[in-house]
Each structure stands twice: as C-alpha cells, then as structure tokens.
Tab-separated table of C-alpha atoms in Angstrom:
chain	number	residue	atom	x	y	z
A	181	UNK	CA	-1.354	16.713	9.149
A	182	UNK	CA	1.513	15.008	7.381
A	183	UNK	CA	1.497	15.565	3.629
A	184	UNK	CA	3.342	13.634	0.968
A	185	UNK	CA	3.492	14.852	-2.610
A	186	UNK	CA	4.497	13.112	-5.786
A	187	UNK	CA	5.595	14.594	-9.053
A	188	UNK	CA	4.607	14.143	-11.748
A	189	UNK	CA	1.089	12.811	-11.290
A	190	UNK	CA	0.964	11.630	-14.887
A	191	UNK	CA	3.704	10.737	-17.321
A	192	UNK	CA	3.585	9.334	-20.817
A	193	UNK	CA	6.854	8.371	-22.428
A	194	UNK	CA	8.289	6.420	-25.293
A	195	UNK	CA	9.750	2.991	-24.782
A	196	UNK	CA	13.425	3.139	-23.917
A	197	UNK	CA	13.367	6.458	-22.096
A	198	UNK	CA	13.969	6.940	-18.403
A	199	UNK	CA	11.417	8.470	-16.084
A	200	UNK	CA	12.061	10.031	-12.688
A	201	UNK	CA	9.349	10.237	-10.052
A	202	UNK	CA	9.777	12.415	-6.985
A	203	UNK	CA	8.286	11.791	-3.568
A	204	UNK	CA	8.425	14.585	-1.003
A	205	UNK	CA	7.364	14.828	2.613
A	206	UNK	CA	6.191	18.404	2.887
A	207	UNK	CA	5.923	19.012	6.603
A	208	UNK	CA	7.880	16.281	8.320
A	209	UNK	CA	11.171	14.491	8.026
A	210	UNK	CA	10.852	11.047	6.522
A	211	UNK	CA	13.521	8.695	7.737
A	212	UNK	CA	12.023	5.921	5.650
A	213	UNK	CA	10.221	6.024	2.351
A	214	UNK	CA	8.508	3.149	0.605
A	215	UNK	CA	7.802	2.705	-3.078
A	216	UNK	CA	4.814	0.692	-4.232
A	217	UNK	CA	3.435	-0.310	-7.598
A	218	UNK	CA	-0.097	-1.210	-8.518
A	219	UNK	CA	-1.093	-2.823	-11.783
A	220	UNK	CA	-4.736	-2.642	-12.885
A	221	UNK	CA	-6.998	-4.902	-10.856
A	222	UNK	CA	-4.096	-5.986	-8.691
A	223	UNK	CA	-3.125	-5.155	-5.173
A	224	UNK	CA	-0.627	-2.528	-4.176
A	225	UNK	CA	2.764	-4.225	-3.981
A	226	UNK	CA	5.853	-3.025	-2.177
A	227	UNK	CA	8.826	-2.513	-4.478
A	228	UNK	CA	11.499	-1.177	-2.179
A	229	UNK	CA	12.265	0.492	1.118
A	230	UNK	CA	14.661	3.386	1.298
A	231	UNK	CA	16.262	4.933	4.343
A	232	UNK	CA	17.803	8.359	4.108
A	233	UNK	CA	21.465	8.193	3.248
A	234	UNK	CA	21.632	4.467	2.599
A	235	UNK	CA	20.950	2.084	-0.252
A	236	UNK	CA	17.404	0.964	-0.850
A	237	UNK	CA	16.253	-2.529	0.013
A	238	UNK	CA	14.386	-4.123	-2.874
A	239	UNK	CA	11.678	-6.740	-2.646
A	240	UNK	CA	12.185	-10.048	-4.368
A	241	UNK	CA	11.561	-9.833	-8.080
A	242	UNK	CA	12.184	-6.080	-8.344
A	243	UNK	CA	15.203	-5.209	-10.471
A	244	UNK	CA	17.346	-2.691	-8.616
A	245	UNK	CA	19.203	-1.683	-11.772
A	246	UNK	CA	15.947	-0.881	-13.506
A	247	UNK	CA	14.253	0.929	-10.635
A	248	UNK	CA	16.831	3.287	-9.200
A	249	UNK	CA	15.942	4.768	-5.846
A	250	UNK	CA	17.691	7.724	-4.270
A	251	UNK	CA	16.826	8.983	-0.808
A	252	UNK	CA	19.304	11.804	-0.565
A	253	UNK	CA	17.509	13.899	2.027
A	254	UNK	CA	14.965	13.510	4.793
A	255	UNK	CA	12.247	15.020	2.627
A	256	UNK	CA	12.925	13.647	-0.839
A	257	UNK	CA	13.146	10.252	-2.460
A	258	UNK	CA	13.249	9.622	-6.185
A	259	UNK	CA	12.392	6.560	-8.220
A	260	UNK	CA	13.882	6.392	-11.702
A	261	UNK	CA	12.473	3.841	-14.107
A	262	UNK	CA	15.350	3.291	-16.488
A	263	UNK	CA	14.776	2.278	-20.107
A	264	UNK	CA	11.055	2.031	-19.514
A	265	UNK	CA	9.021	-0.480	-21.480
A	266	UNK	CA	5.254	-0.885	-21.889
A	267	UNK	CA	5.172	-3.552	-19.184
A	268	UNK	CA	6.410	-0.924	-16.718
A	269	UNK	CA	3.200	1.019	-17.208
A	270	UNK	CA	1.631	1.128	-13.786
A	271	UNK	CA	0.578	3.295	-10.880
A	272	UNK	CA	3.525	4.123	-8.642
A	273	UNK	CA	2.868	5.272	-5.092
A	274	UNK	CA	5.292	6.334	-2.413
A	275	UNK	CA	4.784	6.553	1.294
A	276	UNK	CA	6.841	8.240	3.955
A	277	UNK	CA	7.322	7.426	7.593
A	278	UNK	CA	8.658	9.806	10.164
A	279	UNK	CA	9.340	9.059	13.789
A	280	UNK	CA	6.221	6.961	14.272
A	281	UNK	CA	4.888	3.887	12.525
A	282	UNK	CA	2.239	5.599	10.439
A	283	UNK	CA	2.930	5.720	6.739
A	284	UNK	CA	1.665	8.723	4.824
A	285	UNK	CA	0.936	8.063	1.202
A	286	UNK	CA	1.491	10.254	-1.800
A	287	UNK	CA	-1.224	10.662	-4.430
A	288	UNK	CA	0.554	8.391	-6.886
A	289	UNK	CA	2.078	8.698	-10.340
A	290	UNK	CA	0.513	7.031	-13.319
A	291	UNK	CA	3.114	5.938	-15.864
A	292	UNK	CA	2.202	4.993	-19.403
A	293	UNK	CA	4.971	3.738	-21.636
A	294	UNK	CA	4.152	3.672	-25.325
B	107	UNK	CA	-14.719	12.342	-0.484
B	108	UNK	CA	-14.165	8.709	0.487
B	109	UNK	CA	-13.652	8.011	4.172
B	110	UNK	CA	-12.500	4.671	5.493
B	111	UNK	CA	-12.896	3.676	9.127
B	112	UNK	CA	-11.520	0.651	10.892
B	113	UNK	CA	-12.850	-0.752	14.131
B	114	UNK	CA	-11.442	-1.577	16.587
B	115	UNK	CA	-8.340	0.576	16.609
B	116	UNK	CA	-6.567	-1.951	18.783
B	117	UNK	CA	-7.250	-5.541	19.752
B	118	UNK	CA	-5.525	-7.932	22.121
B	119	UNK	CA	-6.491	-11.605	22.113
B	120	UNK	CA	-5.077	-14.885	23.431
B	121	UNK	CA	-3.553	-17.259	20.955
B	122	UNK	CA	-5.999	-19.558	19.181
B	123	UNK	CA	-8.940	-17.188	19.065
B	124	UNK	CA	-10.848	-16.450	15.903
B	125	UNK	CA	-11.214	-12.740	15.339
B	126	UNK	CA	-12.861	-10.208	13.066
B	127	UNK	CA	-11.541	-6.859	11.951
B	128	UNK	CA	-13.972	-4.365	10.513
B	129	UNK	CA	-13.609	-1.788	7.766
B	130	UNK	CA	-16.296	0.615	6.601
B	131	UNK	CA	-16.279	3.123	3.768
B	132	UNK	CA	-18.612	5.967	2.880
B	133	UNK	CA	-18.614	5.852	-0.927
B	134	UNK	CA	-19.749	2.488	-2.262
B	135	UNK	CA	-18.555	3.242	-5.807
B	136	UNK	CA	-15.306	1.368	-5.379
B	137	UNK	CA	-13.241	-0.675	-7.802
B	138	UNK	CA	-11.742	-2.910	-5.187
B	139	UNK	CA	-10.834	-3.220	-1.539
B	140	UNK	CA	-7.507	-4.405	-0.227
B	141	UNK	CA	-6.336	-5.645	3.151
B	142	UNK	CA	-2.731	-5.122	4.179
B	143	UNK	CA	-0.524	-6.059	7.045
B	144	UNK	CA	2.048	-3.675	8.454
B	145	UNK	CA	4.840	-4.822	10.704
B	146	UNK	CA	6.840	-2.245	12.671
B	147	UNK	CA	9.325	-0.458	10.455
B	148	UNK	CA	8.279	-2.389	7.375
B	149	UNK	CA	6.356	-1.619	4.220
B	150	UNK	CA	2.855	-2.883	3.707
B	151	UNK	CA	2.287	-6.519	2.814
B	152	UNK	CA	-0.725	-7.229	0.666
B	153	UNK	CA	-3.007	-9.878	2.180
B	154	UNK	CA	-6.180	-9.993	0.138
B	155	UNK	CA	-7.704	-8.094	-2.764
B	156	UNK	CA	-11.451	-8.152	-3.357
B	157	UNK	CA	-12.762	-6.800	-6.645
B	158	UNK	CA	-15.994	-4.848	-6.493
B	159	UNK	CA	-17.848	-7.726	-8.173
B	160	UNK	CA	-16.677	-10.244	-5.571
B	161	UNK	CA	-18.081	-10.947	-2.135
B	162	UNK	CA	-15.125	-12.632	-0.478
B	163	UNK	CA	-11.572	-13.845	-0.831
B	164	UNK	CA	-9.704	-16.449	1.164
B	165	UNK	CA	-6.028	-17.056	1.757
B	166	UNK	CA	-5.035	-19.636	4.323
B	167	UNK	CA	-6.428	-18.612	7.706
B	168	UNK	CA	-7.607	-15.282	6.332
B	169	UNK	CA	-11.003	-14.583	4.865
B	170	UNK	CA	-12.148	-11.167	3.721
B	171	UNK	CA	-15.701	-10.316	2.818
B	172	UNK	CA	-17.103	-7.327	0.998
B	173	UNK	CA	-20.596	-5.871	1.150
B	174	UNK	CA	-20.333	-2.955	-1.226
B	175	UNK	CA	-23.895	-1.783	-0.827
B	176	UNK	CA	-23.504	-1.309	2.899
B	177	UNK	CA	-19.948	-0.063	2.639
B	178	UNK	CA	-18.399	-2.765	4.782
B	179	UNK	CA	-15.648	-5.305	4.706
B	180	UNK	CA	-14.475	-7.721	7.356
B	181	UNK	CA	-11.209	-9.574	7.718
B	182	UNK	CA	-11.602	-12.853	9.562
B	183	UNK	CA	-8.497	-14.446	11.062
B	184	UNK	CA	-8.914	-18.026	12.180
B	185	UNK	CA	-6.917	-19.639	14.968
B	186	UNK	CA	-4.816	-16.552	15.643
B	187	UNK	CA	-1.097	-16.928	16.338
B	188	UNK	CA	1.460	-14.611	17.962
B	189	UNK	CA	2.988	-14.134	14.509
B	190	UNK	CA	-0.249	-12.488	13.407
B	191	UNK	CA	0.519	-9.533	15.660
B	192	UNK	CA	0.734	-6.475	13.412
B	193	UNK	CA	-1.303	-3.531	12.221
B	194	UNK	CA	-3.951	-4.418	9.668
B	195	UNK	CA	-5.022	-1.808	7.142
B	196	UNK	CA	-7.837	-1.795	4.663
B	197	UNK	CA	-7.830	0.426	1.612
B	198	UNK	CA	-10.406	1.114	-1.065
B	199	UNK	CA	-9.766	2.142	-4.639
B	200	UNK	CA	-12.166	4.595	-6.235
B	201	UNK	CA	-12.428	6.157	-9.661
B	202	UNK	CA	-9.123	7.540	-10.861
B	203	UNK	CA	-7.373	4.848	-8.872
B	204	UNK	CA	-7.528	6.938	-5.716
B	205	UNK	CA	-6.417	4.804	-2.813
B	206	UNK	CA	-7.910	5.628	0.574
B	207	UNK	CA	-6.687	3.894	3.692
B	208	UNK	CA	-8.389	3.275	6.978
B	209	UNK	CA	-6.635	4.100	10.217
B	210	UNK	CA	-5.706	0.498	10.885
B	211	UNK	CA	-6.307	-2.041	13.630
B	212	UNK	CA	-3.358	-2.866	15.839
B	213	UNK	CA	-3.559	-6.547	16.722
B	214	UNK	CA	-1.686	-8.244	19.528
B	215	UNK	CA	-1.958	-12.010	19.881
B	216	UNK	CA	-0.645	-13.216	23.213
B	217	UNK	CA	0.956	-16.652	23.550
C-alpha cells in the first residue's frame, strides 16, 4: 500500500528559530501534496496545496511567507515554519495524492515552540 | 489498532433527499471524531468536529452524531443538493493524536 512518511515526528525549538518538516511518498509518485494543521481539540485544517514543480496554493488566513512549502520532486515536499513562535505549536500532517483521488496521510509532526 | 469503516462506499440519490452516512470505529477510546468533505483534486474540508464528550454537532443542513460506546457516528445531510456531491470522510483521533480515516463515502446527488 501507499506509504507517506514525515520527519521529524517531534520537534521542540526556541522561539524565533525555523523548523523544516519533510513529507515523503515512499512507494508512489505524489503529484499533489497537502499540508494540514491541527490544534488541540480542533479539527484538521488545510493549510496549503502543493503541486510538484509549482508554487503552493495557500488557504485563506495562512501566511505564505511564514509557512514556506517546497515540492521539488514527486516524492518530497517540505514545510518550513520560519521564525516559529509559541502560537505555531501544533500538529502538522501532510498527505500525498498520486494518480487517483485517494489521499495518503503521513503520521504527523508535533511542533512545540518554547 | 484503530480501524474505521464507512458505509456505504458509494451513494447516488436524487436532489432533495435526506440521507445518512455511517462511520464505525473499533476502539472507543477516542478524543474526537471529525467529518470531512473531499472534492476531486482538492484538500479535505472540515465539516464537523465532535469531541468525545459530545453526542452531536450541527452545521446548517449537516448533523453529525456520536455514540462512542457503540463505536458509531452518522452524518445526516438534509435536503441534499447537487453541490453536496463529493467524498465524505470520517476520522477519529486516539491517544497520541493518531488520526485514523475511514475509506470514505462517495456521494452523488442528481439534479
């Protein structure tokens, strides 16, 4: 079956630092990858959609200069949280879609900004 | 290991009908349950979130119920419209914030 990995699974950082999260499709080519964020007791919310080789499309209210997304290959997308602050602490999940409509989700990355 | 099942896998109804989508899960120790909508080529859109202590949530024509003890949730869509055509996914959150999705119900509402 299709497998999506995320790295790291946990990250703790100081306020003001930048954090990069990787999302990889291990056994299929992902033409589209999605990045989601989930705050405690809230629903999973879509942040942005990235297609390989093009700029990401951000949802309303998501700062594109703060959440940099790079989808440089068909198996890798990265989300960089620049100058992270405590309010950015959340659970970040990516999903990848290949040729079909099914999205395969990564295990998530928990970010804690101190 | 949590398993989430959605029935039916596909549903086609005429416009105006009220309909029910079902979601069942094997491990009742959940934090919350979420219903999403997926349109072709798009990311998931959150519809309703039910905390484990709640029994139902309503948003417009949508009503979701949760029976944690029996491991079931239903999404009720009133007066269906062609614009409701999409794939509906339920997901449960367990300890450690593990998110487990069901396989989805593909809904087609015919004008």
